[in-house]
Amino acid sequence: MPRAVHHAADIEATLLREFLAADGGCISGAALAKVVGVSRVAVWGHLHRLEAEGFGFTAEHSRGYRLTARPAGLSPALVRAHLPLDAPATLFHSSVDSTNEEAERQLAAGRQVPFVVFASAQTRGRGRFGRVWHSPALGNLYLSFAFRPDLPPERMHLFTLWMGLNLCDLLTAHAGHGPGLKWPNDLHYGERKVGGMLTEARIDADHTRDLVFGLGLNVNTPDSAWPPEIASRATTLAREVGRPLDLNRLAAEIVTRGLSAYDRFLAHPPLDELAALWRHHDILAGRRVTVVQGKDTHSGIARGIDAEGALLLDTGAGRPLHFRAGEVTLRKE
Ligand code: ATP
Ligand code: BTN
């Protein structure tokens, strides 16, 4: 039995799922109408609306419709079409201050978790310590997952690293050549930053109540779009793999992987898997780094992380120093 679909967004995602499955082939209006449980005229209306979002369809006499064009930018219907039918809510904005901020507003308003907030652009995208995250509307991803876990707050550092490692793994599979993780929250190709993560939590009585995990990922922005101060330090997936990527398919894969990574983290911290991924994707291992903590700086060789995700720094003076993500920043040597 086809699942009953009622909302326009569900109907359109279902129609697109059929077109994606047909892989460029024709589908009859009658078949489409049957899948979504509406009239053929209504199907035509939905296709017409999707055309306004950048999709193209051709109608072929007696054979039906064919999908001939799809939007390159973020498309709610296309992201949903790439997600399983029972995926949690995905909310889309063409522009928002910050998806982390919007996720927090939705949590405060009582929205059911988990959910994911996307924006095509952000006007106040932020990184750690209130730094700016440049968020142009040029084919990048800005998204935030919202959860209500019941976790001790000290596990949060490890959570960001776990999510980052899962993303490195996914991007390696998706693009063939993935970034590495620069402790604690950056995704890098060599010296260039392709993405950043920002985990924010509301903590009551020693337990994490609301948890927002934000990801900014540079996907298809042309190099010329970066402000001069980051032009030599930023990169995009497209630049690194030598071709533009399918933004909407990637967005859906990130949602799926992010949700499953969260579930696995919550069930029991997957320490062995984390250690294995860490060995693969840690870009600081064995490198000389300087850690800035308030007015103090410490130089040494990065030696991985401890069980809580703190960076181990070998300063050559005996036991390694442990640094927690929320307190320090790394300075380039
Ligand atoms: P870094 O190591 O990159 O200097 P950090 O990790 O110590 O930064 P964060 O607050 O995590 O600091 O990241 C914010 C920094 O990321 C900004 O100060 C800017 O240099 C850089 N940045 C901002 N937007 C982008 C972007 N879209 N792509 C790549 N880098 C960016
Ligand atoms: C960093 O490198 O410091 C982290 C940057 C995190 C940016 C993302 S973009 C989506 C979400 N919304 C924000 O305002 N920040 C995160």
Coordinates of C-alpha atoms and ligand atoms in Angstrom, one line a residue:
M1 CA 0.0 0.0 0.0
P2 CA 1.4 3.4 -0.8
R3 CA 1.8 5.6 2.2
A4 CA -0.8 8.4 2.4
V5 CA 0.8 11.7 1.7
H6 CA -1.1 14.8 2.6
H7 CA 1.1 17.9 2.7
A8 CA 2.3 19.7 -0.4
A9 CA 5.9 19.3 0.7
D10 CA 5.4 15.5 1.2
I11 CA 3.7 15.1 -2.1
E12 CA 6.4 17.0 -3.9
A13 CA 9.2 15.0 -2.2
T14 CA 7.4 11.8 -3.1
L15 CA 7.0 12.8 -6.7
L16 CA 10.7 13.7 -6.9
R17 CA 11.6 10.4 -5.3
E18 CA 9.8 8.7 -8.2
F19 CA 11.7 10.7 -10.8
L20 CA 15.0 10.0 -9.1
A21 CA 14.2 6.3 -9.1
A22 CA 13.3 6.5 -12.8
D23 CA 16.8 7.9 -13.4
G24 CA 15.9 10.2 -16.3
G25 CA 13.1 7.9 -17.6
C26 CA 9.4 8.8 -18.2
I27 CA 6.6 8.3 -15.6
S28 CA 3.0 8.4 -16.6
G29 CA 0.7 11.0 -14.9
A30 CA -1.6 8.2 -13.8
A31 CA 1.3 6.4 -12.1
L32 CA 2.4 9.5 -10.3
A33 CA -1.2 10.3 -9.3
K34 CA -1.5 6.8 -7.8
V35 CA 1.7 7.0 -5.8
V36 CA 0.7 10.2 -4.1
G37 CA -3.0 9.6 -4.0
V38 CA -4.1 12.8 -5.8
S39 CA -5.7 13.5 -9.2
R40 CA -3.6 13.9 -12.4
V41 CA -4.5 17.5 -12.5
A42 CA -3.2 17.9 -9.0
V43 CA 0.1 16.2 -10.0
W44 CA 0.4 18.7 -12.8
G45 CA -0.1 21.5 -10.3
H46 CA 2.7 20.2 -8.1
L47 CA 5.1 19.8 -11.0
H48 CA 4.3 23.3 -12.1
R49 CA 5.1 24.6 -8.6
L50 CA 8.4 22.7 -8.6
E51 CA 9.3 24.4 -11.9
A52 CA 9.2 27.7 -10.0
E53 CA 11.9 26.1 -7.7
G54 CA 14.2 25.4 -10.6
F55 CA 13.0 21.9 -11.6
G56 CA 12.3 21.2 -15.3
F57 CA 9.9 18.6 -16.6
T58 CA 9.0 17.6 -20.1
A59 CA 5.6 16.1 -20.9
E60 CA 5.8 13.5 -23.6
H61 CA 2.7 12.5 -25.4
S62 CA 1.1 9.3 -24.1
R63 CA 4.3 8.5 -22.1
G64 CA 4.2 10.9 -19.2
Y65 CA 6.7 13.2 -17.6
R66 CA 10.4 13.3 -17.5
L67 CA 12.6 15.2 -15.1
T68 CA 15.0 17.3 -17.2
A69 CA 16.5 19.9 -14.8
R70 CA 17.0 20.3 -11.1
P71 CA 18.1 23.3 -9.0
A72 CA 21.8 23.5 -8.2
G73 CA 21.1 25.4 -5.0
L74 CA 19.6 24.1 -1.8
S75 CA 16.1 22.7 -2.6
P76 CA 13.9 21.5 0.3
A77 CA 11.9 19.2 -2.0
L78 CA 15.1 17.6 -3.4
V79 CA 16.8 17.1 0.0
R80 CA 13.6 15.5 1.3
A81 CA 13.4 13.3 -1.8
H82 CA 16.9 12.0 -1.0
L83 CA 15.9 11.2 2.6
P84 CA 14.0 8.1 3.7
L85 CA 10.2 8.6 4.1
D86 CA 10.4 8.4 7.9
A87 CA 13.2 10.9 8.3
P88 CA 12.8 13.5 11.0
A89 CA 11.6 17.1 10.2
T90 CA 13.9 19.2 8.0
L91 CA 13.3 23.0 8.1
F92 CA 14.5 25.3 5.4
H93 CA 15.2 29.0 5.2
S94 CA 16.5 31.0 2.3
S95 CA 18.3 33.2 4.8
V96 CA 18.5 33.2 8.6
D97 CA 20.7 34.8 11.2
S98 CA 22.3 31.5 12.3
T99 CA 20.9 28.0 11.9
N100 CA 22.2 27.2 15.5
E101 CA 20.2 30.2 16.7
E102 CA 17.1 29.1 14.8
A103 CA 17.4 25.6 16.1
E104 CA 17.6 27.0 19.7
R105 CA 14.4 29.1 19.1
Q106 CA 12.6 26.0 17.8
L107 CA 13.7 24.0 20.8
A108 CA 12.6 26.7 23.1
A109 CA 9.2 26.7 21.4
G110 CA 8.9 23.0 22.1
R111 CA 9.5 21.4 18.7
Q112 CA 9.8 17.7 18.7
V113 CA 13.4 16.4 18.4
P114 CA 15.4 15.4 16.5
F115 CA 15.0 18.0 13.7
V116 CA 17.4 19.7 11.3
V117 CA 17.5 23.4 10.3
F118 CA 19.0 24.3 6.9
A119 CA 19.6 27.8 5.4
S120 CA 20.9 28.8 2.0
A121 CA 22.6 31.8 3.6
Q122 CA 23.2 33.1 7.1
T123 CA 23.5 36.7 8.1
R124 CA 25.2 36.1 11.5
G125 CA 26.8 32.7 11.0
R126 CA 29.2 32.1 13.9
G127 CA 32.1 30.0 15.0
R128 CA 33.7 29.4 18.4
F129 CA 34.3 32.4 20.6
G130 CA 31.8 34.4 18.6
R131 CA 34.0 34.4 15.4
V132 CA 32.3 35.0 12.1
W133 CA 31.4 32.1 9.8
H134 CA 31.1 33.5 6.3
S135 CA 27.9 32.2 4.9
P136 CA 27.2 33.4 1.3
A137 CA 24.3 32.0 -0.6
L138 CA 26.5 30.3 -3.1
G139 CA 26.0 26.6 -3.0
N140 CA 27.3 25.8 0.5
L141 CA 25.7 24.0 3.4
Y142 CA 24.7 25.6 6.7
L143 CA 22.7 23.3 8.9
S144 CA 22.0 22.5 12.6
F145 CA 20.8 19.3 14.2
A146 CA 18.7 19.7 17.4
F147 CA 18.5 17.0 20.1
R148 CA 17.4 16.7 23.7
P149 CA 19.9 14.2 25.1
D150 CA 20.3 13.3 28.7
L151 CA 24.1 13.3 28.7
P152 CA 26.7 14.5 31.1
P153 CA 28.1 17.8 29.7
E154 CA 31.7 16.5 29.7
R155 CA 30.8 14.1 26.9
M156 CA 30.1 17.1 24.5
H157 CA 33.7 17.6 23.4
L158 CA 33.8 14.0 22.4
F159 CA 30.5 14.4 20.6
T160 CA 31.8 17.1 18.3
L161 CA 34.9 15.0 17.5
W162 CA 32.7 12.0 16.8
M163 CA 30.4 13.9 14.5
G164 CA 33.4 15.4 12.7
L165 CA 35.0 12.0 12.2
N166 CA 31.8 10.7 10.8
L167 CA 31.6 13.6 8.4
C168 CA 35.2 13.0 7.2
D169 CA 34.3 9.4 6.6
L170 CA 31.1 10.3 4.8
L171 CA 32.8 12.9 2.6
T172 CA 35.6 10.5 1.8
A173 CA 33.0 8.0 0.5
H174 CA 30.9 10.6 -1.2
A175 CA 33.6 12.7 -2.9
G176 CA 36.4 10.1 -3.2
H177 CA 38.8 12.5 -1.4
G178 CA 37.7 13.6 2.0
P179 CA 39.0 16.2 4.5
G180 CA 40.7 15.6 7.7
L181 CA 39.7 16.7 11.2
K182 CA 41.7 19.5 12.8
W183 CA 41.0 19.3 16.5
P184 CA 38.6 20.4 17.9
N185 CA 36.1 21.6 15.3
D186 CA 37.5 22.2 11.8
L187 CA 37.4 20.1 8.6
H188 CA 40.5 20.7 6.6
Y189 CA 42.2 19.8 3.3
G190 CA 45.9 20.3 4.3
E191 CA 46.2 23.9 5.5
R192 CA 42.8 25.0 4.0
K193 CA 39.6 24.9 6.0
V194 CA 36.5 23.4 4.2
G195 CA 34.1 23.3 7.1
G196 CA 33.5 24.1 10.8
M197 CA 31.4 22.6 13.5
L198 CA 29.8 24.4 16.5
T199 CA 28.2 22.4 19.3
E200 CA 26.1 24.4 21.7
A201 CA 24.2 23.0 24.7
R202 CA 21.9 24.2 27.4
I203 CA 22.8 22.5 30.6
D204 CA 20.5 22.1 33.7
A205 CA 21.7 20.5 36.9
D206 CA 24.7 18.8 35.3
H207 CA 22.7 17.3 32.4
T208 CA 22.6 18.4 28.8
R209 CA 19.0 19.3 28.0
D210 CA 19.2 21.0 24.5
L211 CA 22.0 20.1 22.2
V212 CA 22.5 21.9 18.8
F213 CA 25.2 20.7 16.5
G214 CA 25.9 23.1 13.6
L215 CA 27.9 22.5 10.5
G216 CA 29.1 24.9 7.9
L217 CA 30.5 23.2 4.8
N218 CA 31.9 25.0 1.8
V219 CA 30.7 22.9 -1.1
N220 CA 30.5 24.8 -4.5
T221 CA 31.4 28.4 -3.8
P222 CA 33.7 29.9 -6.4
D223 CA 37.1 30.9 -5.0
S224 CA 36.4 34.5 -5.9
A225 CA 33.6 34.7 -3.4
W226 CA 35.8 34.6 -0.3
P227 CA 36.6 37.8 1.6
P228 CA 40.3 38.6 1.3
E229 CA 41.0 37.6 5.0
I230 CA 40.1 34.0 4.4
A231 CA 40.8 33.6 0.7
S232 CA 44.1 31.9 1.2
R233 CA 42.8 29.7 4.1
A234 CA 39.4 28.6 2.9
T235 CA 38.6 25.9 0.4
T236 CA 35.6 24.1 -1.0
L237 CA 34.8 20.5 -1.7
A238 CA 34.4 21.3 -5.4
R239 CA 37.9 22.8 -5.5
E240 CA 39.4 19.8 -3.8
V241 CA 37.7 17.1 -5.9
G242 CA 37.8 19.0 -9.1
R243 CA 34.1 19.1 -9.9
P244 CA 30.9 20.6 -8.4
L245 CA 29.0 18.3 -6.1
D246 CA 25.3 17.5 -5.9
L247 CA 24.5 19.8 -2.9
N248 CA 21.0 18.3 -2.2
R249 CA 22.1 14.7 -2.2
L250 CA 25.1 15.6 0.0
A251 CA 22.8 17.5 2.4
A252 CA 20.5 14.4 2.7
E253 CA 23.5 12.1 3.3
I254 CA 24.8 14.4 6.0
V255 CA 21.4 14.3 7.7
T256 CA 21.2 10.5 7.6
R257 CA 24.8 10.0 8.8
G258 CA 24.5 12.7 11.4
L259 CA 21.3 11.2 13.0
S260 CA 22.8 7.7 13.0
A261 CA 26.1 9.0 14.5
Y262 CA 24.1 10.7 17.2
D263 CA 22.1 7.5 18.0
R264 CA 25.3 5.5 18.2
F265 CA 26.9 8.0 20.4
L266 CA 24.0 8.0 22.8
A267 CA 23.6 4.3 23.0
H268 CA 27.1 3.9 24.4
P269 CA 30.1 6.0 23.4
P270 CA 31.6 4.1 20.4
L271 CA 35.2 4.5 21.7
D272 CA 36.8 1.8 19.5
E273 CA 35.2 3.1 16.4
L274 CA 36.1 6.6 17.3
A275 CA 39.7 5.7 17.9
A276 CA 39.8 3.9 14.5
L277 CA 38.3 6.9 12.7
W278 CA 40.6 9.2 14.6
R279 CA 43.7 7.4 13.4
H280 CA 42.4 7.9 9.8
H281 CA 41.4 11.5 9.9
D282 CA 43.4 13.4 12.6
I283 CA 45.5 15.9 10.7
L284 CA 47.5 17.2 13.6
A285 CA 49.1 13.9 14.6
G286 CA 52.8 14.3 15.1
R287 CA 52.7 17.9 14.1
R288 CA 54.1 20.9 16.1
V289 CA 51.3 23.1 17.3
T290 CA 50.9 26.1 19.6
V291 CA 48.0 26.0 22.0
V292 CA 46.7 29.4 23.2
Q293 CA 44.9 29.4 26.6
G294 CA 44.1 32.9 27.8
K295 CA 47.5 34.7 28.1
D296 CA 49.5 31.4 28.1
T297 CA 50.9 29.6 25.1
H298 CA 52.2 26.1 25.0
S299 CA 54.1 24.6 22.1
G300 CA 54.6 20.9 21.5
I301 CA 53.8 17.9 19.3
A302 CA 50.1 16.9 19.0
R303 CA 49.7 13.4 20.2
G304 CA 46.0 12.6 19.7
I305 CA 43.2 12.9 22.3
D306 CA 42.3 11.4 25.7
A307 CA 39.1 9.5 26.6
E308 CA 37.2 12.8 26.9
G309 CA 38.4 14.3 23.7
A310 CA 41.0 16.7 25.2
L311 CA 44.1 17.3 23.0
L312 CA 47.3 15.7 24.2
L313 CA 50.3 18.0 23.7
D314 CA 53.8 16.6 24.2
T315 CA 55.9 19.6 25.3
G316 CA 59.0 17.4 25.8
A317 CA 58.8 18.0 29.6
G318 CA 57.5 14.7 30.8
R319 CA 53.8 13.8 30.8
P320 CA 51.7 15.3 28.0
L321 CA 49.4 18.3 28.7
H322 CA 45.6 17.9 28.2
F323 CA 43.6 20.7 26.7
R324 CA 39.9 21.0 26.5
A325 CA 38.3 22.3 23.4
G326 CA 36.3 25.0 25.0
E327 CA 39.3 26.7 26.5
V328 CA 41.9 26.9 23.8
T329 CA 42.7 27.8 20.3
L330 CA 45.5 26.6 18.0
R331 CA 48.0 29.0 16.5
K332 CA 49.7 28.1 13.2
E333 CA 53.4 27.5 13.6
Ligands
ATP1 P1 41.1 28.8 12.5 O1 41.9 27.6 13.0 O2 40.4 28.5 11.2 O3 41.8 30.1 12.5 P2 39.5 28.4 14.8 O4 39.1 27.0 14.6 O5 40.5 28.7 15.9 O6 39.9 29.0 13.4 P3 36.8 29.0 14.8 O7 36.0 30.0 15.6 O8 36.6 27.6 15.0 O9 38.3 29.4 15.0 O10 36.5 29.3 13.2 C1 36.2 30.6 12.8 C2 37.2 31.0 11.8 O11 37.0 30.3 10.5 C3 37.1 32.4 11.4 O12 37.8 33.3 12.2 C4 37.7 32.5 9.9 O13 39.1 32.6 10.0 C5 37.4 31.1 9.4 N1 36.2 31.0 8.5 C6 35.0 31.8 8.6 N2 34.2 31.4 7.6 C7 34.8 30.5 6.9 C8 34.4 29.7 5.8 N3 33.2 29.8 5.2 N4 35.3 28.8 5.3 C9 36.5 28.6 5.9 N5 36.9 29.3 6.9 C10 36.1 30.2 7.5
BTN2 C1 34.0 27.1 13.5 O1 34.8 26.8 12.6 O2 34.3 27.8 14.4 C2 32.6 26.6 13.4 C3 31.8 27.2 12.4 C4 30.4 26.6 12.4 C5 29.5 27.2 11.4 C6 28.2 26.6 11.3 S1 27.2 27.1 9.9 C7 25.8 26.4 10.6 C8 25.8 26.7 12.1 N1 25.2 28.0 12.3 C9 26.2 28.9 12.8 O3 26.0 30.1 13.1 N2 27.3 28.2 13.0 C10 27.2 26.8 12.5

